[in-house]
CSV table of C-alpha atoms and ligand atoms in Angstrom, one decimal:
chain,number,residue,atom,x,y,z
N,1084,UNK,CA,83.6,97.0,129.3
N,1085,UNK,CA,82.9,99.7,126.5
N,1086,UNK,CA,79.3,101.0,126.6
N,1087,UNK,CA,77.6,100.1,123.5
N,1088,UNK,CA,76.2,103.7,121.9
N,1089,UNK,CA,72.9,103.8,120.5
N,1090,UNK,CA,72.4,104.4,116.7
N,1091,UNK,CA,70.5,106.8,115.4
N,1092,UNK,CA,68.4,106.7,112.7
N,1093,UNK,CA,66.9,109.8,110.8
N,1094,UNK,CA,63.9,109.1,108.7
N,1095,UNK,CA,62.3,111.7,106.4
N,1096,UNK,CA,58.6,111.8,106.2
N,1097,UNK,CA,58.0,109.9,109.2
N,1098,UNK,CA,54.5,112.1,110.7
N,1099,UNK,CA,52.8,109.4,108.7
N,1100,UNK,CA,52.1,106.8,106.5
N,1101,UNK,CA,55.0,104.0,105.8
N,1102,UNK,CA,57.7,107.0,107.2
N,1103,UNK,CA,55.8,106.5,110.4
N,1104,UNK,CA,56.1,102.5,110.3
N,1105,UNK,CA,59.8,102.9,109.3
N,1106,UNK,CA,59.8,104.5,112.6
N,1107,UNK,CA,58.1,102.7,115.2
N,1108,UNK,CA,60.0,100.0,113.5
N,1109,UNK,CA,63.5,101.2,113.6
N,1110,UNK,CA,63.0,102.2,117.3
N,1111,UNK,CA,61.7,99.1,118.3
N,1112,UNK,CA,65.2,97.4,116.4
N,1113,UNK,CA,66.7,99.6,118.9
N,1114,UNK,CA,67.5,103.2,117.2
N,1115,UNK,CA,67.0,106.3,118.6
N,1116,UNK,CA,64.9,108.0,115.5
N,1117,UNK,CA,64.4,111.5,113.8
N,1118,UNK,CA,60.9,111.8,112.8
N,1119,UNK,CA,60.9,114.5,110.1
N,1120,UNK,CA,57.6,116.0,108.8
N,1121,UNK,CA,57.0,119.0,106.7
N,1122,UNK,CA,53.8,120.1,108.3
N,1123,UNK,CA,51.8,118.1,110.6
N,1124,UNK,CA,53.3,118.7,113.8
N,1125,UNK,CA,50.8,117.0,116.0
N,1126,UNK,CA,51.2,113.9,114.4
N,1127,UNK,CA,54.5,113.7,114.4
N,1128,UNK,CA,54.3,114.9,118.1
N,1129,UNK,CA,51.7,111.9,118.6
N,1130,UNK,CA,54.0,109.3,116.9
N,1131,UNK,CA,57.4,111.1,119.5
N,1132,UNK,CA,55.1,110.4,122.4
N,1133,UNK,CA,53.6,107.0,121.6
N,1134,UNK,CA,57.6,105.5,120.7
N,1135,UNK,CA,58.9,107.2,124.0
N,1136,UNK,CA,56.1,105.6,126.4
N,1137,UNK,CA,58.0,102.3,124.8
N,1138,UNK,CA,61.1,103.7,126.4
N,1139,UNK,CA,62.8,104.3,122.7
N,1140,UNK,CA,64.3,107.8,122.1
N,1141,UNK,CA,62.9,109.8,119.6
N,1142,UNK,CA,62.1,113.7,118.7
N,1143,UNK,CA,60.7,115.5,115.7
N,1144,UNK,CA,62.4,117.6,113.6
N,1145,UNK,CA,60.5,119.9,111.1
N,1146,UNK,CA,62.3,120.6,107.7
N,1147,UNK,CA,60.7,120.8,104.5
N,1148,UNK,CA,63.6,117.8,102.3
N,1149,UNK,CA,63.7,120.1,99.5
N,1150,UNK,CA,65.6,122.9,101.2
N,1151,UNK,CA,69.2,122.3,101.4
N,1152,UNK,CA,69.3,124.9,104.5
N,1153,UNK,CA,66.7,122.8,106.1
N,1154,UNK,CA,67.9,119.4,106.0
N,1155,UNK,CA,71.7,121.1,107.2
N,1156,UNK,CA,69.7,122.1,109.9
N,1157,UNK,CA,68.1,118.9,110.5
N,1158,UNK,CA,71.5,116.7,110.6
N,1159,UNK,CA,72.4,119.7,113.1
N,1160,UNK,CA,69.6,119.4,115.6
N,1161,UNK,CA,70.1,115.3,115.0
N,1162,UNK,CA,73.8,115.3,116.2
N,1163,UNK,CA,73.1,117.9,119.1
N,1164,UNK,CA,70.0,116.0,120.2
N,1165,UNK,CA,70.9,112.2,120.1
N,1166,UNK,CA,75.0,112.1,118.1
N,1167,UNK,CA,75.8,111.5,114.5
N,1168,UNK,CA,73.7,109.8,111.9
N,1169,UNK,CA,74.2,105.8,111.4
N,1170,UNK,CA,71.0,105.3,109.3
N,1171,UNK,CA,69.3,107.6,106.7
N,1172,UNK,CA,65.6,106.9,105.2
N,1173,UNK,CA,64.5,108.8,102.5
N,1174,UNK,CA,60.7,108.3,102.5
N,1175,UNK,CA,59.7,111.5,102.0
N,1176,UNK,CA,57.6,112.1,98.9
N,1177,UNK,CA,54.5,113.2,97.3
N,1178,UNK,CA,52.8,112.1,94.4
N,1179,UNK,CA,50.4,114.2,92.2
N,1180,UNK,CA,48.9,111.4,89.0
N,1181,UNK,CA,48.4,113.4,85.6
N,1182,UNK,CA,48.5,113.3,82.3
N,1183,UNK,CA,52.0,114.6,81.2
N,1184,UNK,CA,50.0,117.4,78.9
N,1185,UNK,CA,48.2,118.6,81.7
N,1186,UNK,CA,50.5,118.9,84.0
N,1187,UNK,CA,51.5,122.3,85.2
N,1188,UNK,CA,55.0,124.1,85.7
N,1189,UNK,CA,54.6,124.0,90.1
N,1190,UNK,CA,53.4,120.5,89.9
N,1191,UNK,CA,56.7,119.6,87.9
N,1192,UNK,CA,58.5,121.5,90.2
N,1193,UNK,CA,57.1,120.4,93.5
N,1194,UNK,CA,57.6,116.2,92.3
N,1195,UNK,CA,61.1,116.9,91.5
N,1196,UNK,CA,62.2,119.4,94.3
N,1197,UNK,CA,60.9,116.9,97.3
N,1198,UNK,CA,61.3,113.2,95.7
N,1199,UNK,CA,64.5,114.3,93.8
N,1200,UNK,CA,66.2,117.3,95.2
N,1201,UNK,CA,65.0,116.4,98.9
N,1202,UNK,CA,66.7,113.0,98.4
N,1203,UNK,CA,69.8,114.2,96.6
N,1204,UNK,CA,69.8,117.1,99.8
N,1205,UNK,CA,70.3,114.2,102.5
N,1206,UNK,CA,72.4,112.1,100.9
N,1207,UNK,CA,74.8,114.9,100.1
N,1208,UNK,CA,74.8,116.1,104.0
N,1209,UNK,CA,75.4,112.4,105.2
N,1210,UNK,CA,78.3,112.2,102.9
N,1211,UNK,CA,79.6,114.8,104.6
N,1212,UNK,CA,78.7,113.7,108.3
N,1213,UNK,CA,77.6,110.2,108.5
N,1214,UNK,CA,79.0,107.9,110.6
N,1215,UNK,CA,81.0,104.8,109.2
N,1216,UNK,CA,79.4,101.8,108.6
N,1217,UNK,CA,76.2,103.4,108.3
N,1218,UNK,CA,73.1,102.7,106.0
N,1219,UNK,CA,71.0,105.0,103.5
N,1220,UNK,CA,67.6,103.7,102.3
N,1221,UNK,CA,65.9,105.4,99.5
N,1222,UNK,CA,62.2,105.6,98.6
N,1223,UNK,CA,61.5,104.5,94.6
N,1224,UNK,CA,58.2,102.7,93.4
N,1225,UNK,CA,57.2,99.7,91.7
N,1226,UNK,CA,55.0,102.2,89.8
N,1227,UNK,CA,58.3,103.0,87.8
N,1228,UNK,CA,58.0,99.0,86.3
N,1229,UNK,CA,54.7,99.4,85.5
N,1230,UNK,CA,54.4,102.5,82.9
N,1231,UNK,CA,50.9,103.6,83.9
N,1232,UNK,CA,49.7,106.6,82.4
N,1233,UNK,CA,49.5,109.8,84.8
N,1234,UNK,CA,53.1,108.3,86.6
N,1235,UNK,CA,55.8,110.4,84.0
N,1236,UNK,CA,56.7,112.9,86.4
N,1237,UNK,CA,55.9,110.6,89.4
N,1238,UNK,CA,57.9,107.9,87.8
N,1239,UNK,CA,61.3,110.0,86.5
N,1240,UNK,CA,61.1,111.4,89.7
N,1241,UNK,CA,61.7,107.7,91.3
N,1242,UNK,CA,64.2,107.1,88.3
N,1243,UNK,CA,66.2,109.3,89.5
N,1244,UNK,CA,66.3,108.0,92.9
N,1245,UNK,CA,67.6,104.5,91.9
N,1246,UNK,CA,70.1,106.5,89.7
N,1247,UNK,CA,71.3,108.4,92.9
N,1248,UNK,CA,71.5,104.8,94.8
N,1249,UNK,CA,73.6,103.1,92.1
N,1250,UNK,CA,76.1,105.6,91.9
N,1251,UNK,CA,76.1,106.7,95.2
N,1252,UNK,CA,76.8,103.5,97.0
N,1253,UNK,CA,80.1,103.6,94.7
N,1254,UNK,CA,81.1,106.6,95.1
N,1255,UNK,CA,80.9,106.1,99.3
N,1256,UNK,CA,83.8,103.0,98.8
N,1257,UNK,CA,86.0,103.3,102.0
N,1258,UNK,CA,83.1,104.4,104.0
N,1259,UNK,CA,81.6,101.4,104.9
N,1260,UNK,CA,78.0,102.5,104.1
N,1261,UNK,CA,75.6,101.4,102.1
N,1262,UNK,CA,73.2,102.8,99.7
N,1263,UNK,CA,70.4,100.4,98.3
N,1264,UNK,CA,66.4,101.5,97.6
N,1265,UNK,CA,63.4,99.9,98.7
N,1266,UNK,CA,60.0,100.2,96.1
N,1267,UNK,CA,56.8,99.5,97.3
N,1268,UNK,CA,54.1,98.6,95.1
N,1269,UNK,CA,50.6,100.1,96.2
N,1270,UNK,CA,50.3,100.7,100.0
N,1271,UNK,CA,47.2,101.8,101.7
N,1272,UNK,CA,48.6,105.3,102.8
N,1273,UNK,CA,47.1,109.2,101.9
N,1274,UNK,CA,49.4,109.2,99.2
N,1275,UNK,CA,47.9,105.8,97.4
N,1276,UNK,CA,44.5,107.0,98.6
N,1277,UNK,CA,43.5,110.3,98.6
N,1278,UNK,CA,41.4,111.3,95.1
N,1279,UNK,CA,40.1,107.7,94.6
N,1280,UNK,CA,37.1,106.0,94.4
N,1281,UNK,CA,36.9,102.6,96.2
N,1282,UNK,CA,36.6,100.8,92.3
N,1283,UNK,CA,39.9,102.4,91.7
N,1284,UNK,CA,41.4,101.0,95.2
N,1285,UNK,CA,40.1,97.9,94.6
N,1286,UNK,CA,41.8,97.6,91.0
N,1287,UNK,CA,45.1,98.4,93.0
N,1288,UNK,CA,44.5,95.9,95.7
N,1289,UNK,CA,44.0,93.6,92.9
N,1290,UNK,CA,47.0,93.7,91.1
N,1291,UNK,CA,49.6,92.1,93.0
N,1292,UNK,CA,49.3,87.9,93.1
N,1293,UNK,CA,49.2,88.1,96.9
N,1294,UNK,CA,45.8,89.7,95.9
N,1295,UNK,CA,45.7,92.9,98.6
N,1296,UNK,CA,47.3,96.5,99.3
N,1297,UNK,CA,50.6,96.5,100.9
N,1298,UNK,CA,50.3,97.7,104.6
N,1299,UNK,CA,53.1,100.3,106.1
N,1300,UNK,CA,54.6,97.3,108.0
N,1301,UNK,CA,55.0,95.4,105.3
N,1302,UNK,CA,57.4,97.9,103.7
N,1303,UNK,CA,59.2,99.1,107.3
N,1304,UNK,CA,60.2,95.5,107.7
N,1305,UNK,CA,62.1,95.8,104.5
N,1306,UNK,CA,63.5,98.9,105.7
N,1307,UNK,CA,64.3,97.2,109.1
N,1308,UNK,CA,66.1,94.5,107.2
N,1309,UNK,CA,68.3,96.9,105.0
N,1310,UNK,CA,69.2,98.8,107.8
N,1311,UNK,CA,70.0,95.7,110.1
N,1312,UNK,CA,72.6,94.1,110.1
N,1313,UNK,CA,71.9,90.9,108.2
N,1314,UNK,CA,71.9,93.4,104.9
N,1315,UNK,CA,75.7,94.1,105.7
N,1316,UNK,CA,76.2,92.4,101.9
N,1317,UNK,CA,73.4,94.1,100.6
N,1318,UNK,CA,74.6,97.0,98.4
N,1319,UNK,CA,73.3,99.2,95.4
N,1320,UNK,CA,70.2,97.2,95.3
N,1321,UNK,CA,66.3,98.2,94.7
N,1322,UNK,CA,64.0,95.9,96.7
N,1323,UNK,CA,60.6,95.6,95.1
N,1324,UNK,CA,58.2,94.9,97.6
N,1325,UNK,CA,55.5,94.7,96.1
N,1326,UNK,CA,53.2,91.3,96.4
N,1327,UNK,CA,54.9,90.1,93.2
N,1328,UNK,CA,53.5,92.8,91.4
N,1329,UNK,CA,55.6,93.4,88.2
Y,1688,LIG,P1,52.2,109.6,102.8
Y,1688,LIG,O1,51.0,109.1,103.6
Y,1688,LIG,O2,51.5,110.7,101.7
Y,1688,LIG,O3,53.2,110.4,103.5
Y,1688,LIG,C1,54.1,111.0,103.3
Y,1688,LIG,C2,54.9,111.9,104.4
Y,1688,LIG,O4,55.8,112.7,103.8
Y,1688,LIG,C3,54.0,112.6,105.6
Y,1688,LIG,O5,55.1,112.6,106.2
Y,1688,LIG,C4,54.9,114.3,104.9
Y,1688,LIG,O6,54.9,115.1,105.8
Y,1688,LIG,C5,56.0,113.7,104.1
Y,1688,LIG,N1,57.0,114.7,103.5
Y,1688,LIG,C6,56.0,115.5,102.0
Y,1688,LIG,N2,56.6,116.3,101.5
Y,1688,LIG,C7,57.6,116.6,102.4
Y,1688,LIG,C8,58.8,117.8,102.2
Y,1688,LIG,N3,59.0,118.8,101.3
Y,1688,LIG,N4,59.9,117.4,103.6
Y,1688,LIG,C9,59.8,116.6,104.5
Y,1688,LIG,N5,58.6,115.5,104.5
Y,1688,LIG,C10,57.8,115.5,103.5
Y,1688,LIG,O7,53.1,108.7,101.6
Y,1688,LIG,P2,53.2,107.0,101.8
Y,1688,LIG,O8,52.5,106.5,100.8
Y,1688,LIG,O9,53.8,107.0,103.4
Y,1688,LIG,O10,54.9,107.0,100.7
Y,1688,LIG,C11,56.0,107.4,101.2
Y,1688,LIG,C12,57.1,106.5,100.3
Y,1688,LIG,O11,56.6,105.6,99.9
Y,1688,LIG,C13,57.2,107.8,99.1
Y,1688,LIG,O12,59.1,108.4,99.1
Y,1688,LIG,C14,56.2,107.6,98.0
Y,1688,LIG,O13,56.6,107.6,96.8
Y,1688,LIG,C15,56.8,105.7,98.4
Y,1688,LIG,N6,56.1,105.0,97.8
Y,1688,LIG,C16,54.7,105.2,98.3
Y,1688,LIG,C17,53.5,103.7,97.8
Y,1688,LIG,C18,52.0,104.0,98.5
Y,1688,LIG,O14,51.3,103.4,97.5
Y,1688,LIG,N7,51.6,104.4,98.9
Y,1688,LIG,C19,54.2,103.4,96.4
Y,1688,LIG,C20,55.4,103.3,96.0
Y,1688,LIG,C21,56.6,104.0,96.8
Y,1688,LIG,P3,53.7,115.9,106.4
Y,1688,LIG,O15,52.9,115.1,107.2
Y,1688,LIG,O16,54.1,117.1,107.0
Y,1688,LIG,O17,53.2,116.4,105.0
């Protein structure tokens, strides 16, 4: 009888927020998980420790997804320590709200570097070396559909990610790899909460008909579906997980 090989998942930006919840959920689903982060080494190490206590295989790997060389090293380390990649979750992302007229060149570059180039770097690497039958889950945002003032640069990066998702799903024909995206509505993480007043947060919480902010686990469960066997026939789609906000 052949021994079942444990599948390997890379989750970018998994030291905190939604990515940390996705890593915990995929570990519970039976994946060996790679917790990628940019600077929060302590939080990434703590998550690795907590997951290992449950019997999961988990490692933390620092890599700025905006750097192609660091992303190559991320895949190198993953293959060396855990094996070839089956699931890639492109969760790492940043959001700074600013009116277009007030957006600096530096903010434009930083947002596109992390959100767009970051997803591009990992997808290109995945195309070269991911196992057939694998899953890629990208991160868009429901903000894209809302067209709120201040979100032009962020939304433009997520529009690019959705384009990558649709095209890459077709380019991987023959490899049995699905490429989908999840587009959360407002989720209670640093990315949303930092710098906002309690009134602003209450406003975001009141927007979905389900009348609350999303929690990281709400999104992690959707990623688990897209990364798991039940989503085998879902490909090239954007799943808007947002409590009905439109
Ligand atoms: P978050 O709480 O701010 O966490 C962001 C994560 O990304 C952190 O682990 C951070 O690592 C990592 N990261 C940032 N820059 C990176 C880089 N250059 N390379 C590698 N990792 C990097 O954000 P979140 O709310 O969980 O957001 C996760 C994803 O969901 C993002 O793509 C975001 O656009 C999307 N999203 C969020 C919401 C929301 O309301 N929260 C709604 C829709 C979509 P360090 O800790 O090391 O900095």
